[in-house]
Coordinates of C-alpha atoms and ligand atoms in Angstrom, one line a residue:
M406 CA 12.3 -32.0 -13.5
N407 CA 14.2 -28.8 -13.3
E408 CA 18.0 -29.6 -13.2
R409 CA 18.6 -27.1 -10.5
F410 CA 16.2 -28.8 -8.2
K411 CA 17.9 -32.1 -8.7
D412 CA 21.3 -30.6 -8.0
K413 CA 20.4 -28.8 -4.9
N414 CA 18.0 -31.5 -3.8
V415 CA 15.5 -29.0 -2.6
N416 CA 12.5 -30.9 -3.8
S417 CA 12.1 -32.5 -0.4
K418 CA 12.2 -29.1 1.4
L419 CA 9.7 -26.3 1.7
R420 CA 10.9 -22.9 0.6
F421 CA 9.4 -19.7 1.8
I422 CA 10.3 -16.4 0.2
P423 CA 8.8 -13.0 1.1
L424 CA 8.6 -10.8 -2.1
G425 CA 7.3 -7.9 0.0
G426 CA 5.7 -7.3 3.3
N427 CA 8.8 -7.9 5.4
G428 CA 10.6 -4.6 6.3
Q429 CA 7.8 -2.4 5.0
V430 CA 4.3 -3.5 6.3
T431 CA 2.5 -3.1 3.0
K432 CA 3.1 -4.8 -0.4
N433 CA 2.4 -8.3 1.0
M434 CA 3.4 -11.2 -1.2
Y435 CA 4.8 -14.5 -0.2
V436 CA 6.0 -17.5 -2.2
Y437 CA 5.8 -21.1 -1.0
E438 CA 7.7 -23.7 -3.0
Y439 CA 7.7 -27.4 -2.6
G440 CA 9.1 -29.8 -5.3
K441 CA 7.9 -28.4 -8.6
D442 CA 4.9 -26.7 -7.2
I443 CA 4.5 -23.1 -6.1
I444 CA 1.7 -21.3 -4.4
I445 CA 1.6 -17.6 -3.6
I446 CA -0.1 -16.0 -0.6
D447 CA -1.4 -12.4 -1.2
C448 CA -0.5 -9.9 -3.9
G449 CA -0.6 -6.4 -2.4
M450 CA 0.4 -2.9 -3.2
G451 CA 2.7 -0.6 -1.2
F452 CA 2.3 3.1 -0.7
P453 CA 5.1 5.3 -2.2
S454 CA 7.3 7.1 0.2
E455 CA 7.7 10.9 0.1
I456 CA 10.9 10.7 -2.1
M457 CA 9.2 8.6 -4.7
Y458 CA 8.1 11.7 -6.6
G459 CA 4.9 11.2 -8.7
V460 CA 4.8 7.4 -8.1
D461 CA 1.2 6.2 -7.6
M462 CA 2.0 2.9 -6.0
V463 CA 4.7 0.3 -5.4
I464 CA 4.2 -3.4 -6.4
P465 CA 6.2 -6.5 -5.6
D466 CA 9.1 -7.5 -7.9
I467 CA 8.2 -11.0 -9.3
S468 CA 11.4 -11.5 -11.4
Y469 CA 12.1 -14.6 -9.3
L470 CA 9.0 -16.2 -10.7
N471 CA 9.7 -15.3 -14.4
D472 CA 11.0 -18.7 -15.3
K473 CA 8.7 -20.6 -13.0
R474 CA 5.3 -19.5 -14.2
D475 CA 4.2 -22.9 -15.3
R476 CA 4.8 -24.1 -11.7
I477 CA 2.5 -21.6 -10.0
R478 CA -0.5 -23.7 -9.0
A479 CA -2.5 -21.0 -7.1
I480 CA -2.7 -17.6 -5.5
F481 CA -4.4 -17.6 -2.0
I482 CA -5.6 -14.3 -0.7
T483 CA -6.0 -13.7 3.1
H484 CA -8.3 -10.6 2.9
G485 CA -9.5 -7.7 0.8
H486 CA -7.3 -4.9 2.0
E487 CA -5.3 -3.1 -0.7
D488 CA -1.9 -4.1 0.7
H489 CA -3.0 -7.7 0.2
I490 CA -4.8 -7.5 -3.2
G491 CA -3.8 -4.2 -4.8
A492 CA -1.0 -5.5 -7.0
L493 CA -3.2 -8.1 -8.7
P494 CA -4.4 -6.0 -11.6
Y495 CA -0.7 -5.3 -12.5
L496 CA 0.6 -8.9 -12.0
I497 CA -2.2 -11.3 -12.7
D498 CA -1.4 -11.6 -16.5
K499 CA 2.2 -12.5 -15.6
L500 CA 1.2 -15.0 -12.8
S501 CA -1.6 -16.6 -14.7
A502 CA -2.8 -18.8 -11.8
P503 CA -6.2 -19.3 -10.3
I504 CA -7.1 -17.3 -7.2
Y505 CA -8.5 -18.8 -4.0
A506 CA -10.2 -16.5 -1.5
T507 CA -13.3 -16.1 0.6
K508 CA -16.5 -14.6 -0.9
L509 CA -16.1 -10.9 0.1
T510 CA -12.4 -10.9 -0.8
I511 CA -13.3 -12.2 -4.3
G512 CA -16.0 -9.5 -4.7
L513 CA -13.5 -6.8 -3.8
M514 CA -10.8 -8.2 -6.1
K515 CA -13.2 -8.4 -9.0
I516 CA -13.9 -4.7 -8.7
R517 CA -10.1 -3.9 -9.0
L518 CA -9.5 -6.4 -11.9
K519 CA -12.5 -5.2 -13.8
E520 CA -11.3 -1.6 -13.6
Q521 CA -8.2 -2.6 -15.4
N522 CA -9.9 -5.0 -17.8
K523 CA -8.0 -8.0 -16.3
L524 CA -11.0 -10.0 -15.1
S525 CA -10.5 -12.5 -17.9
F526 CA -7.0 -13.3 -16.9
T527 CA -7.9 -15.5 -13.9
K528 CA -10.3 -18.0 -12.4
F529 CA -11.7 -17.6 -8.9
H530 CA -12.3 -20.4 -6.4
Q531 CA -14.3 -19.4 -3.4
V532 CA -13.0 -21.0 -0.2
E533 CA -14.6 -21.8 3.2
P534 CA -12.9 -22.0 6.5
R535 CA -12.2 -25.6 7.9
R536 CA -12.2 -27.1 4.4
Q537 CA -9.1 -28.3 2.6
Y538 CA -7.9 -27.5 -0.9
Q539 CA -5.4 -29.6 -2.7
V540 CA -3.2 -27.8 -5.2
G541 CA -0.2 -29.7 -6.4
N542 CA 1.8 -30.9 -3.4
F543 CA 0.1 -28.4 -1.1
K544 CA -3.0 -29.0 1.1
V545 CA -4.3 -25.6 2.1
E546 CA -6.9 -24.8 4.7
P547 CA -8.4 -21.4 5.5
I548 CA -8.9 -20.5 9.1
Q549 CA -11.4 -17.8 10.1
L550 CA -9.8 -14.7 11.7
S551 CA -11.1 -11.3 13.0
H552 CA -9.5 -8.2 11.5
S553 CA -10.9 -4.9 10.4
I554 CA -12.6 -6.3 7.3
P555 CA -15.0 -9.3 7.2
D556 CA -14.1 -12.6 5.7
S557 CA -10.4 -12.6 6.7
V558 CA -8.6 -15.9 6.9
A559 CA -5.2 -17.4 7.7
Y560 CA -4.0 -20.4 5.7
A561 CA -2.7 -23.6 7.1
V562 CA -0.3 -24.9 4.4
T563 CA 0.5 -28.6 4.6
T564 CA 3.3 -30.3 2.6
P565 CA 5.1 -33.6 3.3
V566 CA 7.6 -31.7 5.6
G567 CA 4.7 -30.5 7.9
T568 CA 2.2 -27.7 8.4
V569 CA 2.9 -24.0 8.4
I570 CA 0.3 -21.4 9.3
H571 CA 0.4 -18.1 7.4
T572 CA -1.8 -15.7 9.4
G573 CA -2.3 -12.6 7.3
D574 CA -3.6 -9.7 9.4
Y575 CA -5.4 -10.6 12.6
K576 CA -6.5 -9.9 16.1
F577 CA -8.5 -11.8 18.7
D578 CA -11.6 -9.6 18.8
Q579 CA -14.4 -11.2 20.9
T580 CA -17.0 -8.8 19.5
P581 CA -16.2 -8.1 15.9
V582 CA -18.8 -6.3 13.7
D583 CA -19.7 -9.4 11.7
G584 CA -19.7 -11.6 14.8
K585 CA -17.0 -13.9 13.3
T586 CA -14.3 -14.4 15.9
T587 CA -10.8 -15.9 15.3
D588 CA -11.2 -19.7 15.2
E589 CA -9.2 -20.4 18.4
A590 CA -10.5 -24.0 18.5
R591 CA -9.1 -24.9 15.0
L592 CA -5.8 -23.1 15.6
G593 CA -5.5 -25.1 18.9
E594 CA -6.3 -28.4 17.1
L595 CA -3.6 -27.7 14.5
G596 CA -1.2 -26.8 17.3
S597 CA -1.8 -30.0 19.1
K598 CA -1.2 -32.0 15.9
G599 CA 2.1 -30.2 15.4
V600 CA 2.9 -26.9 13.5
L601 CA 6.3 -26.7 11.9
A602 CA 6.2 -22.9 11.5
L603 CA 4.0 -19.9 12.2
M604 CA 4.3 -16.9 9.8
S605 CA 2.7 -14.2 11.9
D606 CA 1.5 -10.6 11.5
C607 CA 3.5 -8.7 14.1
L608 CA 2.7 -5.0 13.3
R609 CA 1.6 -4.2 16.8
S610 CA 4.3 -6.2 18.6
E611 CA 5.5 -3.0 20.4
K612 CA 2.1 -2.5 22.0
P613 CA 1.4 -4.2 25.4
G614 CA -2.0 -5.7 26.2
R615 CA -4.8 -6.3 23.7
T616 CA -6.2 -4.2 20.9
L617 CA -9.6 -2.8 21.7
S618 CA -12.6 -4.5 20.1
E619 CA -14.2 -3.0 17.0
S620 CA -17.4 -2.8 19.0
V621 CA -16.2 0.3 21.0
I622 CA -16.4 2.3 17.8
Q623 CA -20.1 1.8 17.3
E624 CA -20.8 3.1 20.8
N625 CA -18.7 6.2 20.1
F626 CA -20.3 6.8 16.7
E627 CA -23.7 6.6 18.5
K628 CA -22.7 9.2 21.1
V629 CA -21.8 11.7 18.3
I630 CA -24.7 10.9 16.1
K631 CA -27.2 11.2 18.9
S632 CA -26.0 14.6 20.2
A633 CA -25.0 16.3 16.9
K634 CA -27.4 19.1 15.9
G635 CA -26.3 19.1 12.3
R636 CA -24.8 16.7 9.8
V637 CA -22.3 14.1 10.7
L638 CA -19.6 13.1 8.2
I639 CA -17.6 9.9 8.8
T640 CA -14.4 9.1 6.8
T641 CA -12.5 5.9 6.8
F642 CA -10.6 3.5 4.4
S643 CA -12.9 2.6 1.5
S644 CA -12.2 -1.1 2.1
N645 CA -13.3 -0.8 5.8
V646 CA -16.7 -2.5 5.3
S647 CA -17.0 -3.1 9.1
R648 CA -16.7 0.6 9.9
M649 CA -19.3 1.4 7.2
Q650 CA -21.6 -1.0 8.9
Q651 CA -21.1 0.6 12.3
A652 CA -21.8 4.1 10.8
I653 CA -25.0 2.8 9.2
N654 CA -26.1 1.0 12.4
A655 CA -25.6 4.1 14.5
S656 CA -27.4 6.3 11.9
V657 CA -30.4 4.0 11.7
K658 CA -30.7 4.0 15.5
Y659 CA -31.0 7.8 15.6
G660 CA -33.2 8.3 12.5
R661 CA -30.5 9.5 10.1
K662 CA -30.4 8.7 6.4
V663 CA -27.0 7.8 4.9
C664 CA -25.2 9.1 1.9
I665 CA -22.0 7.2 0.7
V666 CA -19.6 9.4 -1.2
G667 CA -16.5 8.4 -3.2
R668 CA -16.1 6.1 -6.1
S669 CA -14.3 3.2 -4.4
M670 CA -16.3 3.6 -1.3
E671 CA -19.6 3.3 -3.3
Q672 CA -18.3 0.3 -5.2
N673 CA -17.1 -1.5 -2.1
A674 CA -20.4 -0.8 -0.3
R675 CA -22.4 -2.1 -3.3
T676 CA -20.4 -5.3 -3.6
A677 CA -20.4 -5.9 0.1
S678 CA -24.1 -5.4 0.3
E679 CA -24.8 -7.6 -2.7
L680 CA -22.8 -10.4 -1.1
S681 CA -24.6 -9.8 2.3
Y682 CA -21.6 -8.5 4.2
L683 CA -23.0 -5.1 4.6
S684 CA -26.6 -4.7 5.7
I685 CA -28.2 -1.5 4.4
P686 CA -32.0 -1.1 5.2
K687 CA -34.2 -0.4 2.3
D688 CA -34.6 3.4 1.5
L689 CA -31.8 4.3 3.9
L690 CA -29.4 5.6 1.2
V691 CA -29.7 9.1 -0.2
K692 CA -27.9 10.2 -3.4
M693 CA -25.5 13.1 -2.8
E694 CA -27.5 15.3 -5.2
K695 CA -30.4 15.0 -2.7
V696 CA -28.5 15.5 0.5
D697 CA -29.6 19.1 0.8
K698 CA -33.3 18.0 0.8
V699 CA -32.7 16.1 4.0
P700 CA -32.7 18.1 7.3
D701 CA -29.1 18.4 8.6
K702 CA -29.9 16.4 11.8
N703 CA -31.2 13.5 9.8
I704 CA -28.2 12.7 7.6
T705 CA -24.9 10.9 8.0
I706 CA -22.4 11.2 5.1
I707 CA -19.9 8.3 4.9
I708 CA -17.1 9.7 2.7
A709 CA -13.8 8.5 1.2
G710 CA -10.5 10.4 1.6
S711 CA -9.4 9.7 5.2
Q712 CA -5.7 9.8 4.0
G713 CA -6.0 13.2 2.4
Q714 CA -5.6 11.7 -1.1
P715 CA -5.7 14.6 -3.6
G716 CA -8.9 14.3 -5.7
S717 CA -10.7 12.3 -3.0
A718 CA -14.2 13.4 -2.1
L719 CA -13.2 14.7 1.3
A720 CA -10.2 16.6 -0.1
R721 CA -12.5 18.3 -2.6
I722 CA -15.0 19.3 0.0
A723 CA -12.1 20.7 2.1
N724 CA -11.0 22.7 -0.9
S725 CA -14.6 23.8 -1.5
D726 CA -14.6 22.4 -5.0
H727 CA -17.0 19.4 -4.7
Q728 CA -19.9 19.6 -7.2
W729 CA -22.6 18.7 -4.7
L730 CA -21.3 18.8 -1.2
Y731 CA -19.9 21.6 0.9
I732 CA -19.2 22.2 4.6
K733 CA -21.7 24.0 6.7
A734 CA -20.9 25.5 10.1
G735 CA -21.9 23.0 12.7
D736 CA -21.0 19.9 10.6
E737 CA -19.2 17.2 12.7
I738 CA -16.5 15.2 11.0
I739 CA -15.1 12.0 12.3
F740 CA -11.8 10.6 11.1
S741 CA -12.2 6.9 11.7
A742 CA -8.7 6.0 10.5
D743 CA -5.2 6.9 11.5
P744 CA -3.0 8.6 8.8
I745 CA -0.6 6.1 7.3
P746 CA 3.0 7.4 7.8
G747 CA 3.7 9.6 4.8
N748 CA 0.2 10.9 4.6
Q749 CA 0.2 13.0 7.8
D750 CA 0.9 16.4 6.1
A751 CA -1.9 15.9 3.6
V752 CA -4.3 14.8 6.4
Y753 CA -3.5 17.7 8.7
E754 CA -3.8 20.2 5.9
M755 CA -7.3 18.8 5.1
I756 CA -8.3 19.0 8.8
D757 CA -7.1 22.6 8.9
N758 CA -9.3 23.5 5.9
L759 CA -12.3 21.7 7.2
S760 CA -12.0 23.5 10.6
R761 CA -11.6 26.8 8.8
L762 CA -14.9 26.1 7.0
G763 CA -16.6 25.8 10.4
A764 CA -16.7 22.0 10.9
H765 CA -15.9 20.4 14.2
V766 CA -13.4 17.6 13.5
Y767 CA -12.6 14.5 15.6
Y768 CA -9.1 13.1 14.7
S769 CA -6.6 10.8 16.3
D770 CA -4.6 13.5 18.1
I771 CA -7.6 14.6 20.1
T772 CA -9.4 11.3 20.6
S773 CA -8.8 7.6 20.1
D774 CA -12.5 6.9 20.3
F775 CA -13.1 6.4 16.6
H776 CA -10.4 4.1 15.4
V777 CA -8.9 0.8 16.6
S778 CA -6.3 -1.2 14.9
G779 CA -7.1 -4.3 13.0
H780 CA -3.9 -5.9 14.3
G781 CA -3.4 -7.8 17.6
A782 CA -1.2 -6.4 20.3
Q783 CA 1.3 -8.4 22.4
E784 CA -1.2 -10.5 24.4
E785 CA -3.0 -11.6 21.2
L786 CA 0.3 -12.3 19.4
K787 CA 1.3 -14.5 22.3
L788 CA -2.1 -16.2 22.3
M789 CA -1.6 -17.1 18.6
L790 CA 1.8 -18.6 19.6
T791 CA 0.4 -20.6 22.5
L792 CA -2.5 -22.0 20.4
T793 CA -0.4 -23.1 17.5
K794 CA 2.7 -24.1 19.4
P795 CA 5.0 -23.7 16.3
R796 CA 8.5 -25.1 16.3
F797 CA 9.7 -22.2 14.2
V798 CA 8.5 -18.6 13.9
V799 CA 8.8 -16.1 11.0
P800 CA 7.5 -12.6 11.7
I801 CA 6.0 -11.1 8.6
S802 CA 4.2 -7.9 7.4
A803 CA 6.0 -5.4 9.6
M804 CA 9.0 -3.1 9.9
Y805 CA 12.3 -4.6 11.1
R806 CA 12.0 -3.2 14.6
Q807 CA 8.5 -4.8 15.0
M808 CA 9.8 -8.1 13.8
R809 CA 12.6 -7.8 16.3
Q810 CA 10.1 -7.0 19.2
Y811 CA 8.0 -10.0 18.0
S812 CA 11.1 -12.2 18.3
L813 CA 11.5 -11.1 22.0
L814 CA 7.9 -11.8 22.6
A815 CA 8.2 -15.3 21.2
Q816 CA 11.3 -16.0 23.3
S817 CA 9.4 -14.8 26.4
I818 CA 7.0 -17.7 26.0
G819 CA 9.8 -20.2 25.5
I820 CA 10.6 -20.3 21.8
P821 CA 14.4 -20.5 21.4
Q822 CA 15.9 -17.4 19.8
E823 CA 17.5 -19.5 17.0
N824 CA 14.0 -20.8 16.0
V825 CA 12.8 -17.2 15.2
L826 CA 13.8 -16.2 11.7
I827 CA 13.7 -12.5 11.0
T828 CA 14.1 -11.8 7.4
D829 CA 14.0 -9.0 4.9
E830 CA 12.2 -9.1 1.5
G831 CA 13.9 -11.6 -0.8
A832 CA 15.3 -14.0 1.9
I833 CA 14.9 -17.7 1.1
I834 CA 14.0 -19.9 4.1
E835 CA 14.2 -23.6 3.7
F836 CA 12.2 -25.9 6.0
S837 CA 12.7 -29.7 6.4
H838 CA 10.5 -31.6 8.9
N839 CA 12.8 -30.6 11.7
S840 CA 14.9 -27.7 10.6
A841 CA 14.6 -24.1 9.2
K842 CA 17.4 -22.2 7.7
I843 CA 17.9 -19.0 5.7
V844 CA 19.8 -20.4 2.8
G845 CA 20.1 -17.5 0.5
E846 CA 18.6 -14.3 -0.9
I847 CA 17.1 -13.3 -4.2
E848 CA 17.4 -9.8 -5.6
T849 CA 14.3 -7.7 -5.5
T850 CA 13.6 -4.0 -6.3
N851 CA 10.6 -1.8 -5.9
I852 CA 8.4 -1.7 -9.0
F853 CA 6.7 1.6 -9.4
V854 CA 3.3 2.2 -11.0
D855 CA 2.9 5.7 -12.4
G856 CA -0.2 6.4 -14.5
I857 CA -0.5 3.5 -16.9
G858 CA 3.2 2.7 -16.8
V859 CA 4.3 -0.2 -14.7
G860 CA 8.1 -0.5 -14.0
D861 CA 9.1 2.1 -16.6
V862 CA 9.9 4.6 -13.8
G863 CA 13.2 3.5 -12.3
S864 CA 15.9 4.9 -10.1
I865 CA 17.3 7.2 -12.9
V866 CA 13.9 8.8 -13.6
L867 CA 13.4 9.2 -9.8
R868 CA 16.8 10.8 -9.4
D869 CA 15.9 13.4 -12.0
R870 CA 12.5 14.0 -10.4
K871 CA 14.3 14.5 -7.1
V872 CA 16.6 17.2 -8.6
L873 CA 13.7 18.8 -10.4
A874 CA 11.7 18.9 -7.2
E875 CA 14.4 20.2 -5.0
E876 CA 16.6 22.3 -7.2
G877 CA 14.6 23.1 -10.4
I878 CA 15.8 23.2 -14.0
V879 CA 17.8 25.6 -16.2
V880 CA 17.5 25.2 -20.0
V881 CA 20.1 26.9 -22.2
I882 CA 19.1 27.3 -25.9
V883 CA 22.1 28.0 -28.1
T884 CA 21.6 28.8 -31.8
V885 CA 24.5 28.0 -34.1
D886 CA 25.3 28.7 -37.7
K887 CA 26.1 25.2 -38.8
A888 CA 27.8 26.2 -42.0
R889 CA 30.3 28.4 -40.2
N890 CA 30.3 26.5 -36.9
K891 CA 29.7 29.7 -35.0
L892 CA 27.4 30.9 -32.3
Q893 CA 24.5 33.0 -33.5
G894 CA 23.2 35.7 -31.1
D895 CA 23.0 35.3 -27.3
P896 CA 22.0 32.0 -25.7
D897 CA 18.5 31.9 -24.3
I898 CA 18.2 30.9 -20.7
V899 CA 14.9 29.6 -19.3
S900 CA 14.4 28.3 -15.8
R901 CA 11.6 26.7 -13.7
G902 CA 11.7 26.1 -10.0
F903 CA 15.3 27.5 -9.7
V904 CA 15.0 31.3 -9.5
Y905 CA 12.2 33.7 -10.4
M906 CA 13.5 34.8 -13.8
K907 CA 12.1 38.3 -13.7
E908 CA 13.9 39.2 -10.5
S909 CA 17.2 37.5 -11.6
E910 CA 18.2 39.5 -14.6
K911 CA 21.8 39.9 -13.5
L912 CA 22.2 36.2 -12.8
I913 CA 20.7 35.4 -16.2
K914 CA 23.0 37.9 -18.0
E915 CA 26.0 36.5 -16.3
S916 CA 24.9 33.0 -17.1
Q917 CA 24.7 33.9 -20.8
D918 CA 28.3 35.2 -20.6
V919 CA 29.4 32.0 -19.0
V920 CA 27.8 29.9 -21.8
K921 CA 29.2 32.1 -24.6
K922 CA 32.7 31.9 -23.1
S923 CA 32.3 28.2 -22.7
I924 CA 31.5 27.7 -26.3
Q925 CA 34.0 30.2 -27.7
S926 CA 36.8 28.5 -25.7
N927 CA 36.4 25.6 -28.1
G928 CA 37.6 27.7 -31.0
K929 CA 36.2 26.4 -34.2
I930 CA 33.6 24.0 -33.0
K931 CA 33.5 20.4 -34.4
N932 CA 32.3 18.2 -31.6
W933 CA 28.9 19.5 -30.5
L934 CA 28.6 16.7 -27.9
A935 CA 31.7 17.9 -26.2
V936 CA 30.4 21.5 -26.3
R937 CA 27.2 20.4 -24.6
E938 CA 29.1 18.7 -21.8
K939 CA 31.4 21.7 -21.3
V940 CA 28.4 24.2 -21.2
T941 CA 26.7 21.9 -18.6
S942 CA 29.7 21.7 -16.3
D943 CA 30.7 25.4 -16.7
L944 CA 27.2 26.7 -16.0
S945 CA 26.5 24.3 -13.2
R946 CA 29.8 25.4 -11.5
F947 CA 28.9 29.1 -12.0
L948 CA 25.4 28.7 -10.7
Y949 CA 26.6 26.8 -7.6
K950 CA 29.1 29.5 -6.9
K951 CA 26.5 32.2 -7.1
T952 CA 23.5 30.4 -5.4
A953 CA 24.8 27.3 -3.6
R954 CA 22.1 25.4 -5.6
R955 CA 22.5 22.6 -8.2
P956 CA 19.6 22.9 -10.7
M957 CA 19.4 20.4 -13.6
V958 CA 21.2 22.2 -16.5
I959 CA 20.1 21.1 -20.0
P960 CA 21.8 22.7 -23.0
V961 CA 19.8 22.6 -26.3
I962 CA 21.8 23.3 -29.4
V963 CA 19.8 24.4 -32.4
G964 CA 21.5 24.4 -35.8
V965 CA 20.4 26.9 -38.5
Ligands
ZN2370 ZN1 -5.4 -5.9 6.6

């Protein structure tokens, strides 16, 4: 056994460590450790913030697991949303553990892994609710939940110290699209047997009442589809299989054919329908090349790009550069998704362009008819607490303020404040059969994915990108006669994103003088490195004095 374990005597305790999810909503990944066994729940991606220039996505930092790989027994996945599965293609070869998940979730994961040629790195085990799976010291039982994607589950994780319930995302929807409600009976049974801790989604802990049922959406789709004289376009997240089903149901009811547009949307729809999670009547689908052959009032287009992602099908249509599809006056477009914070500008720009092209757009600022959250509000969060009666509570998968509101909610139904453990990413919580304590912290950082690079863009590259984006760049090319250690001719000055060169002749001329003076002040030049530094600082100071801007200055010395 690992010496460290003996020393700290932690092998009789359960450790819980969020590697993401806490303090940022997305990038969900949680480590459970008991004795020499480790299981992981979820492996999601995060969305880059506006200051992460050029970064495609953020994934969890798994350095903590580097020397523990042989102890990872399994990865359990709660559901198929990107913020719970999206990091798998980048981490699965490092984790090398089998994945346990429900049927649809496995189908959606396989698409992502296949895209990156990582399918061979893991084995899948399909799980069923109300069954138990023994992996090492852990007994794990999936519990059926309603969320905004079918086949979502929580996991009850039992070790010798007791049972903890890890919810993943949930609400208590009495009329979900797939008819599968949250298994209140099983949660109650576990609660009466005794739950040591509840790790609960708390994203909507600020919202009173209950989240509306998914079923209201279908009625509202039907109203638009019935009355629209032209085409109806519906956009949502490409993983939102339930919403696709509702759009299909409403279209079938009013005699419309359906065209599904967008690569990930088509792939997800195909997988979900092959696995019988999406029911598409035969001959309903129309290829986008054939959309024009169908009368406008007989077609619904379900299209990817609800977040304004550049290059997405809807963004291309909004910019009038889609190969097959274009907006016609009279088209009705429904945004069946709220913009994720950070995407608002892109979404609004797209809505402006679609409106300009003559479409009528329904979006969240003018109507809340077409999107409901997949997360439970206060009354549902309380219901989960009263069913499971946990001794300790750990809010997960939300911002700090939402975890704090959740803590107040838990206290309002009698859970002592000291039994609610609010943590940031990297905290280590240790549970015994009757105690829970934050015992330490591991260091984590954001790992950026940019193109095919994973982790090669760090804080220094980002700092440079920030300067380039906000201040621009000035490159000074100095030609020197190496034999005589003398400047040859005038320095060349090139700039991008700083000033418009053609209209800044005076500034450029003065800059050239500053550079010449800077070099000549060195007398007979020996140390070119020192010259470069002096040119950089002299020119930066001069440009700041003249413009109050701090562009990146790069001197290039060419010897001839
Ligand atoms: Zn989700």
